[in-house]
Short mmCIF file of C-alpha atoms in Angstrom, two decimals:
data_model
loop_
_atom_site.label_atom_id
_atom_site.label_comp_id
_atom_site.label_asym_id
_atom_site.label_seq_id
_atom_site.Cartn_x
_atom_site.Cartn_y
_atom_site.Cartn_z
CA UNK A 14 60.54 -25.39 10.72
CA UNK A 15 60.66 -25.41 14.55
CA UNK A 16 62.07 -22.07 15.69
CA UNK A 17 63.54 -20.86 18.99
CA UNK A 18 60.28 -21.20 21.01
CA UNK A 19 59.55 -24.72 19.72
CA UNK A 20 63.12 -25.83 20.41
CA UNK A 21 62.92 -24.46 23.96
CA UNK A 22 59.73 -26.48 24.40
CA UNK A 23 61.69 -29.61 23.41
CA UNK A 24 64.36 -28.73 25.97
CA UNK A 25 61.68 -28.38 28.65
CA UNK A 26 60.25 -31.76 27.66
CA UNK A 27 63.58 -33.57 28.04
CA UNK A 28 64.13 -31.92 31.42
CA UNK A 29 60.68 -33.00 32.59
CA UNK A 30 60.96 -36.67 31.64
CA UNK A 31 64.70 -37.28 31.74
CA UNK A 32 66.58 -35.00 34.12
CA UNK A 33 68.50 -37.08 36.65
CA UNK A 34 67.71 -40.34 34.87
CA UNK A 35 70.20 -42.82 33.46
CA UNK A 36 70.19 -43.82 29.81
CA UNK A 37 69.82 -47.58 30.23
CA UNK A 38 69.71 -48.34 26.53
CA UNK A 39 69.66 -46.57 23.15
CA UNK A 40 67.87 -47.84 20.05
CA UNK A 41 68.99 -46.27 16.78
CA UNK A 42 68.11 -46.46 13.10
CA UNK A 43 70.87 -46.26 10.53
CA UNK A 44 70.85 -42.92 8.70
CA UNK A 45 74.08 -41.53 7.28
CA UNK A 46 72.45 -38.16 6.56
CA UNK A 47 70.81 -37.31 9.89
CA UNK A 48 73.71 -38.72 11.93
CA UNK A 49 76.36 -36.15 11.01
CA UNK A 50 80.06 -36.69 11.81
CA UNK A 51 79.16 -39.94 13.55
CA UNK A 52 77.30 -43.22 13.04
CA UNK A 53 74.11 -44.45 14.66
CA UNK A 54 75.97 -47.24 16.48
CA UNK A 55 78.69 -44.89 17.73
CA UNK A 56 75.99 -42.51 18.98
CA UNK A 57 74.36 -45.30 21.00
CA UNK A 58 77.66 -46.44 22.53
CA UNK A 59 78.54 -42.88 23.57
CA UNK A 60 75.27 -42.40 25.49
CA UNK A 61 74.77 -45.78 27.16
CA UNK A 62 74.76 -45.84 30.99
CA UNK A 63 75.22 -42.07 31.36
CA UNK A 64 72.95 -39.84 33.42
CA UNK A 65 71.22 -36.70 32.07
CA UNK A 66 72.43 -33.76 34.17
CA UNK A 67 71.10 -30.82 32.11
CA UNK A 68 69.67 -29.77 28.73
CA UNK A 69 70.78 -26.56 27.01
CA UNK A 70 69.65 -24.59 23.95
CA UNK A 71 71.33 -22.02 21.71
CA UNK A 72 69.34 -20.72 18.77
CA UNK A 73 67.69 -23.75 17.16
CA UNK A 74 70.40 -26.12 18.39
CA UNK A 75 70.04 -28.02 21.67
CA UNK A 76 72.24 -30.48 23.50
CA UNK A 77 71.97 -32.93 26.40
CA UNK A 78 74.61 -32.75 29.14
CA UNK A 79 75.60 -36.14 30.56
CA UNK A 80 77.78 -37.29 33.44
CA UNK A 81 80.99 -39.24 32.97
CA UNK A 82 83.54 -39.06 30.18
CA UNK A 83 82.53 -38.82 26.56
CA UNK A 84 80.92 -36.55 24.01
CA UNK A 85 77.49 -34.96 24.30
CA UNK A 86 74.56 -35.27 21.86
CA UNK A 87 73.91 -32.06 19.89
CA UNK A 88 70.54 -32.02 18.11
CA UNK A 89 68.85 -29.93 15.43
CA UNK A 90 65.27 -30.50 14.20
CA UNK A 91 65.68 -29.21 10.66
CA UNK A 92 62.28 -28.91 8.96
CA UNK A 93 60.32 -31.80 10.49
CA UNK A 94 62.24 -33.10 13.51
CA UNK A 95 60.25 -33.89 16.67
CA UNK A 96 60.47 -35.49 20.09
CA UNK A 97 58.01 -38.17 21.23
CA UNK A 98 57.48 -39.60 24.71
CA UNK A 99 55.86 -43.01 24.79
CA UNK A 100 52.31 -42.76 26.11
CA UNK A 101 52.05 -38.98 25.57
CA UNK A 102 50.49 -36.97 22.74
CA UNK A 103 53.31 -35.50 20.60
CA UNK A 104 53.84 -31.74 20.51
CA UNK A 105 53.46 -30.93 16.83
CA UNK A 106 54.81 -27.83 15.12
CA UNK A 107 51.96 -25.52 14.00
CA UNK A 108 49.32 -28.24 13.49
CA UNK A 109 49.37 -32.00 13.72
CA UNK A 110 47.75 -34.75 11.65
CA UNK A 111 44.03 -35.48 11.99
CA UNK A 112 44.79 -38.97 13.27
CA UNK A 113 47.71 -39.49 15.65
CA UNK A 114 49.78 -42.63 15.10
CA UNK A 115 50.17 -44.46 18.42
CA UNK A 116 52.53 -47.15 17.12
CA UNK A 117 55.86 -47.50 18.92
CA UNK A 118 58.57 -46.89 18.02
CA UNK A 119 57.14 -44.04 15.94
CA UNK A 120 57.68 -43.81 12.19
CA UNK A 121 60.87 -42.10 11.00
CA UNK A 122 62.54 -42.81 14.34
CA UNK A 123 66.27 -42.00 14.46
CA UNK A 124 66.87 -42.91 18.10
CA UNK A 125 64.98 -43.91 21.24
CA UNK A 126 66.42 -43.28 24.71
CA UNK A 127 65.35 -45.74 27.42
CA UNK A 128 65.53 -43.67 30.62
CA UNK A 129 65.66 -45.28 34.05
CA UNK A 130 65.61 -43.67 37.47
CA UNK A 131 68.52 -44.45 39.80
CA UNK A 132 66.39 -43.76 42.89
CA UNK A 133 65.73 -46.72 45.20
CA UNK A 134 62.57 -48.52 44.16
CA UNK A 135 59.79 -48.91 46.73
CA UNK A 136 56.04 -49.31 46.73
CA UNK A 137 55.47 -45.61 46.02
CA UNK A 138 58.06 -45.32 43.24
CA UNK A 139 57.33 -46.47 39.71
CA UNK A 140 60.11 -48.51 38.15
CA UNK A 141 58.78 -47.99 34.61
CA UNK A 142 61.30 -46.92 31.98
CA UNK A 143 60.58 -43.68 30.11
CA UNK A 144 61.12 -43.88 26.35
CA UNK A 145 62.05 -40.71 24.45
CA UNK A 146 62.24 -40.79 20.64
CA UNK A 147 63.67 -38.39 18.03
CA UNK A 148 61.92 -38.56 14.64
CA UNK A 149 62.57 -36.79 11.35
CA UNK A 150 60.48 -37.64 8.25
CA UNK A 151 62.32 -35.39 5.79
CA UNK A 152 65.80 -36.14 7.17
CA UNK A 153 66.85 -32.47 7.31
CA UNK A 154 67.58 -32.60 11.04
CA UNK A 155 71.05 -33.36 12.39
CA UNK A 156 72.32 -35.53 15.24
CA UNK A 157 75.91 -34.84 16.26
CA UNK A 158 78.36 -35.64 19.06
CA UNK A 159 80.49 -32.83 20.50
CA UNK A 160 82.95 -32.56 23.40
CA UNK A 161 81.98 -28.93 24.03
CA UNK A 162 78.84 -28.10 21.99
CA UNK A 163 78.76 -24.40 22.93
CA UNK A 164 82.31 -23.69 21.73
CA UNK A 165 82.37 -25.89 18.62
CA UNK A 166 80.59 -25.62 15.25
CA UNK A 167 77.80 -25.30 14.41
CA UNK A 168 76.92 -23.28 17.55
CA UNK A 169 80.20 -21.35 17.50
CA UNK A 170 79.30 -20.11 13.99
CA UNK A 171 75.97 -18.62 15.09
CA UNK A 172 75.14 -15.04 16.01
CA UNK A 173 73.58 -13.84 19.27
CA UNK A 174 70.67 -15.66 20.88
CA UNK A 175 67.74 -13.23 21.46
CA UNK A 176 67.09 -14.64 24.95
CA UNK A 177 70.51 -15.81 26.10
CA UNK A 178 72.84 -13.16 24.67
CA UNK A 179 70.90 -10.19 23.28
CA UNK A 180 73.37 -7.34 22.55
CA UNK A 181 72.91 -3.80 23.81
CA UNK A 182 70.87 -1.36 21.71
CA UNK A 183 74.07 0.45 20.71
CA UNK A 184 75.76 -2.74 19.48
CA UNK A 185 72.56 -3.97 17.82
CA UNK A 186 72.17 -0.67 15.97
CA UNK A 187 75.74 -0.81 14.65
CA UNK A 188 75.26 -4.41 13.49
CA UNK A 189 72.09 -3.51 11.57
CA UNK A 190 73.11 -0.20 10.01
CA UNK A 191 76.26 -1.58 8.42
CA UNK A 192 74.13 -3.90 6.28
CA UNK A 193 72.21 -2.93 3.13
CA UNK A 194 70.04 -6.03 2.63
CA UNK A 195 66.31 -6.08 3.51
CA UNK A 196 65.74 -6.29 7.26
CA UNK A 197 63.73 -9.53 6.91
CA UNK A 198 66.70 -11.22 5.22
CA UNK A 199 68.99 -10.09 8.04
CA UNK A 200 66.67 -11.41 10.75
CA UNK A 201 66.69 -14.83 9.07
CA UNK A 202 70.49 -14.89 8.88
CA UNK A 203 71.55 -17.24 11.68
CA UNK A 204 75.06 -15.79 11.71
CA UNK A 205 73.41 -12.49 12.75
CA UNK A 206 71.01 -13.89 15.36
CA UNK A 207 70.35 -17.51 16.22
CA UNK A 208 66.85 -18.91 16.57
CA UNK A 209 64.71 -16.42 14.65
CA UNK A 210 62.88 -18.13 11.80
CA UNK A 211 60.19 -17.07 9.38
CA UNK A 212 57.15 -16.60 11.60
CA UNK A 213 59.16 -15.07 14.46
CA UNK A 214 60.80 -12.60 12.05
CA UNK A 215 57.41 -11.55 10.65
CA UNK A 216 56.07 -11.11 14.19
CA UNK A 217 59.05 -8.94 15.15
CA UNK A 218 58.63 -6.74 12.06
CA UNK A 219 54.87 -6.43 12.56
CA UNK A 220 55.15 -5.21 16.16
CA UNK A 221 58.07 -2.95 15.18
CA UNK A 222 55.97 -1.44 12.34
CA UNK A 223 58.75 -2.12 9.82
CA UNK A 224 58.25 -3.31 6.24
CA UNK A 225 60.08 -6.62 5.57
CA UNK A 226 61.83 -5.14 2.51
CA UNK A 227 63.06 -2.04 4.33
CA UNK A 228 66.81 -1.77 3.79
CA UNK A 229 68.83 -2.10 6.98
CA UNK A 230 70.90 1.04 6.36
CA UNK A 231 67.75 3.16 5.89
CA UNK A 232 66.15 2.32 9.24
CA UNK A 233 65.54 5.17 11.68
CA UNK A 234 66.78 5.11 15.26
CA UNK A 235 63.18 4.60 16.44
CA UNK A 236 62.71 1.61 14.13
CA UNK A 237 65.96 0.03 15.28
CA UNK A 238 64.99 0.57 18.92
CA UNK A 239 61.64 -1.14 18.25
CA UNK A 240 63.36 -4.04 16.49
CA UNK A 241 65.80 -4.46 19.38
CA UNK A 242 62.97 -4.60 21.91
CA UNK A 243 60.63 -6.82 19.87
CA UNK A 244 63.32 -9.36 18.92
CA UNK A 245 63.72 -10.25 22.58
CA UNK A 246 60.10 -9.67 23.58
CA UNK A 247 58.50 -11.89 20.91
CA UNK A 248 60.85 -14.79 21.69
CA UNK A 249 60.38 -14.48 25.45
CA UNK A 250 56.59 -14.25 25.13
CA UNK A 251 56.39 -17.39 22.97
CA UNK A 252 58.72 -19.28 25.32
CA UNK A 253 56.72 -18.21 28.40
CA UNK A 254 53.69 -20.19 27.12
CA UNK A 255 55.83 -23.17 26.05
CA UNK A 256 55.31 -22.30 22.35
CA UNK A 257 51.60 -23.13 22.63
CA UNK A 258 50.18 -20.94 19.85
CA UNK A 259 46.67 -21.16 21.33
CA UNK A 260 48.05 -19.05 24.20
CA UNK A 261 49.72 -16.44 21.98
CA UNK A 262 48.26 -12.91 22.29
CA UNK A 263 45.22 -12.35 20.05
CA UNK A 264 46.84 -9.30 18.45
CA UNK A 265 49.77 -11.35 17.12
CA UNK A 266 50.22 -11.71 13.38
CA UNK A 267 50.88 -15.43 13.94
CA UNK A 268 47.16 -15.96 14.55
CA UNK A 269 46.32 -14.69 11.06
CA UNK A 270 49.40 -15.14 8.84
CA UNK A 271 48.60 -18.65 7.58
CA UNK A 272 45.75 -17.57 5.27
CA UNK A 273 47.72 -17.31 2.02
CA UNK A 274 45.74 -18.94 -0.78
CA UNK A 275 42.79 -19.72 1.49
CA UNK A 276 39.24 -18.46 1.11
CA UNK A 277 38.91 -17.36 4.73
CA UNK A 278 40.05 -13.77 5.10
CA UNK A 279 42.35 -12.85 8.03
CA UNK A 280 40.49 -11.22 10.92
CA UNK A 281 43.37 -9.24 12.45
CA UNK A 282 42.13 -5.86 13.63
CA UNK A 283 43.93 -2.54 13.36
CA UNK A 284 44.30 -0.21 16.37
CA UNK A 285 41.48 1.85 14.79
CA UNK A 286 39.14 -1.14 14.91
CA UNK A 287 39.05 -1.89 11.19
CA UNK A 288 40.25 -5.12 9.58
CA UNK A 289 43.92 -5.28 8.65
CA UNK A 290 45.07 -6.08 5.12
CA UNK A 291 47.63 -8.88 5.19
CA UNK A 292 49.83 -9.30 2.10
CA UNK A 293 52.45 -11.89 1.27
CA UNK A 294 55.70 -11.21 -0.58
CA UNK A 295 58.98 -13.04 -1.04
CA UNK A 296 62.03 -11.58 0.71
CA UNK A 297 65.36 -13.37 0.92
CA UNK A 298 63.79 -16.41 -0.72
CA UNK A 299 61.10 -16.70 1.98
CA UNK A 300 57.42 -15.82 2.09
CA UNK A 301 56.80 -12.78 4.30
CA UNK A 302 53.45 -11.74 5.75
CA UNK A 303 52.91 -8.07 6.64
CA UNK A 304 50.12 -5.57 7.29
CA UNK A 305 50.00 -2.90 4.60
CA UNK A 306 48.35 -0.26 6.82
CA UNK A 307 51.01 -0.50 9.55
CA UNK A 308 54.21 -1.54 7.81
CA UNK A 309 55.10 1.11 5.24
CA UNK A 310 58.17 1.00 3.02
CA UNK A 311 60.16 4.23 3.47
CA UNK A 312 63.45 3.37 1.82
CA UNK A 313 66.23 5.27 0.11
CA UNK A 314 64.88 7.18 -2.93
CA UNK A 315 67.89 5.94 -4.91
CA UNK A 316 66.66 2.37 -4.47
CA UNK A 317 63.60 0.97 -6.24
CA UNK A 318 60.42 0.51 -4.23
CA UNK A 319 59.37 -3.08 -3.55
CA UNK A 320 56.81 -4.60 -5.86
CA UNK A 321 53.33 -4.56 -4.40
CA UNK A 322 51.66 -7.98 -4.43
CA UNK A 323 49.13 -8.21 -7.22
CA UNK A 324 45.49 -8.22 -6.17
CA UNK A 325 44.17 -9.24 -9.59
CA UNK A 326 41.90 -12.25 -9.72
CA UNK A 327 43.33 -15.39 -11.23
CA UNK A 328 42.20 -16.24 -14.69
CA UNK A 329 39.85 -19.17 -15.12
CA UNK A 330 41.65 -22.48 -15.05
CA UNK A 331 44.65 -21.20 -13.09
CA UNK A 332 43.56 -22.47 -9.66
CA UNK A 333 46.43 -23.64 -7.49
CA UNK A 334 46.47 -27.25 -6.52
CA UNK A 335 46.77 -28.45 -2.94
CA UNK A 336 50.31 -29.58 -3.74
CA UNK A 337 51.31 -26.05 -4.85
CA UNK A 338 49.81 -24.49 -1.72
CA UNK A 339 51.56 -27.06 0.47
CA UNK A 340 54.86 -26.24 -1.23
CA UNK A 341 54.36 -22.52 -0.57
CA UNK A 342 53.63 -23.18 3.11
CA UNK A 343 56.73 -25.36 3.33
CA UNK A 344 58.87 -22.60 1.78
CA UNK A 345 57.25 -20.19 4.23
CA UNK A 346 58.51 -22.26 7.15
CA UNK A 347 62.02 -23.05 6.00
CA UNK A 348 65.25 -21.13 6.07
CA UNK A 349 68.94 -21.86 6.06
CA UNK A 350 70.55 -22.00 9.48
CA UNK A 351 74.09 -21.02 8.67
CA UNK A 352 74.08 -19.24 5.32
CA UNK A 353 74.83 -15.54 5.56
CA UNK A 354 72.88 -13.51 3.02
CA UNK A 355 75.16 -11.16 1.15
CA UNK A 356 74.23 -7.48 0.95
CA UNK A 357 75.30 -7.61 -2.69
CA UNK A 358 72.41 -9.96 -3.48
CA UNK A 359 70.00 -7.13 -2.71
CA UNK A 360 72.06 -4.17 -3.94
CA UNK A 361 70.51 -2.02 -6.61
CA UNK A 362 70.53 -0.60 -9.22
CA UNK A 363 72.28 -3.51 -10.90
CA UNK A 364 75.29 -2.90 -13.08
CA UNK A 365 75.37 -4.57 -16.49
CA UNK A 366 77.19 -7.88 -16.34
CA UNK A 367 79.44 -9.42 -18.92
CA UNK A 368 78.05 -12.20 -21.04
CA UNK A 369 78.76 -15.63 -19.64
CA UNK A 370 80.05 -18.49 -21.72
CA UNK A 371 77.23 -20.67 -22.91
CA UNK A 372 76.28 -23.20 -20.22
CA UNK A 373 78.00 -21.31 -17.36
CA UNK A 374 76.17 -20.74 -14.06
CA UNK A 375 75.28 -17.25 -12.88
CA UNK A 376 76.51 -16.15 -9.45
CA UNK A 377 72.92 -16.20 -8.17
CA UNK A 378 72.48 -19.78 -9.34
CA UNK A 379 75.76 -20.82 -7.71
CA UNK A 380 74.73 -19.09 -4.45
CA UNK A 381 71.39 -20.88 -4.50
CA UNK A 382 72.98 -24.27 -5.12
CA UNK A 383 75.56 -23.66 -2.38
CA UNK A 384 72.83 -22.65 0.07
CA UNK A 385 70.81 -25.77 -0.72
CA UNK A 386 73.93 -27.85 -0.26
CA UNK A 387 74.70 -26.25 3.08
CA UNK A 388 71.10 -26.73 4.24
CA UNK A 389 71.40 -30.31 2.95
CA UNK A 390 68.05 -30.02 1.24
CA UNK A 391 66.49 -33.01 -0.41
CA UNK A 392 66.15 -30.97 -3.59
CA UNK A 393 69.11 -31.67 -5.84
CA UNK A 394 70.67 -29.14 -8.17
CA UNK A 395 70.94 -29.97 -11.85
CA UNK A 396 74.34 -31.25 -12.90
CA UNK A 397 76.48 -29.26 -15.30
CA UNK A 398 77.28 -32.52 -17.07
CA UNK A 399 73.72 -33.19 -18.10
CA UNK A 400 73.33 -33.63 -21.83
CA UNK A 401 72.31 -30.32 -23.44
CA UNK A 402 69.21 -30.14 -25.56
CA UNK A 403 69.88 -31.07 -29.15
CA UNK A 404 69.42 -28.10 -31.43
CA UNK A 405 67.56 -28.55 -34.69
CA UNK A 406 69.76 -28.56 -37.81
CA UNK A 407 70.07 -25.29 -39.67
CA UNK A 408 67.97 -25.14 -42.85
CA UNK A 409 69.90 -25.72 -46.07
CA UNK A 410 70.42 -22.60 -48.17
CA UNK A 411 69.73 -22.71 -51.87
CA UNK A 412 72.61 -21.45 -53.99
CA UNK A 413 71.88 -20.10 -57.45
CA UNK A 414 74.78 -20.28 -59.86
CA UNK A 415 74.99 -17.68 -62.59
CA UNK A 416 77.03 -18.62 -65.66
CA UNK A 417 78.17 -15.80 -67.88
CA UNK A 418 78.62 -16.54 -71.59
CA UNK A 419 80.53 -14.44 -74.04
#
């Protein structure tokens, strides 16, 4: 999923090709899922003949400011959303396809803005129209219209932005210490901070030397200070190079964290010069990469230690397929944007629960289904009304009758 740096890159792109230009025409494709709270035709009518005056970002949301009366487009990429400029190579998230499709409009297009300059045309000025497209293959992105995007949901429901509104160390410390969930889960909670996704969170924790499963209320003042600094620093560093990962520092975990399930071993070096050991665990429903030599778990002794990833070799015949590895990488990239993770989900030890009526959902199952619904995932939850499995008939018991005779 595109995170804060990638979204800022999209903002920079719109400013470069569209700032000061008039939207002469809008092409749209009907999609009742991606176009939220509006229709594709209404979206086009709202934008026609208005000039782009600015582009703003907050967290992973971004919006285009236009002149004149009317609502403003508020955009979110979801898992696979992208911007394309006709005639330019697209800026892919992480890595692009081997062969770039040059057809126009691009596949999975949701809208295309036809941008025209209002400047007087002369021999030295090109009168060509710039075409900017928004695509989304998996349809998890959202296109909205808002009168005041910054003060209305979903932006108004988000936490602080690490670049735009980073709190003071004192306030940050209070916000973290009152929680008992793993720190990785808190960093992914968009109601805590907006814009930090999976790889950014792992990078923050790596440079802070904090284990992803470390409980928030067990962090030391030094660890919290490191987290406060790195949350802002990692985001600003990635944004400063326009989210071009080839320009990320060589000592970043990002350069080596994508090796799960691959034969090539990570080559990240420790400060001592030796090779780092990168492990992958699941925290808050997401895959987390961390360096075992530098990120030690030092939690509350009353709480169980996290399970160490198994290093045993797989048994013969249990090789993962490409589809399974792709699914793991997809889960690694995704996270909910608005769901707050409850501290109770990670509390331990667990108290015995009462037996549920047969067929009833557990609270964890309900929370998972609600999160998937809020994220508007394309994975559907099983219905409670589905026909239960037929149980096999009970075996007949033989009855022996004893007759007493006088």
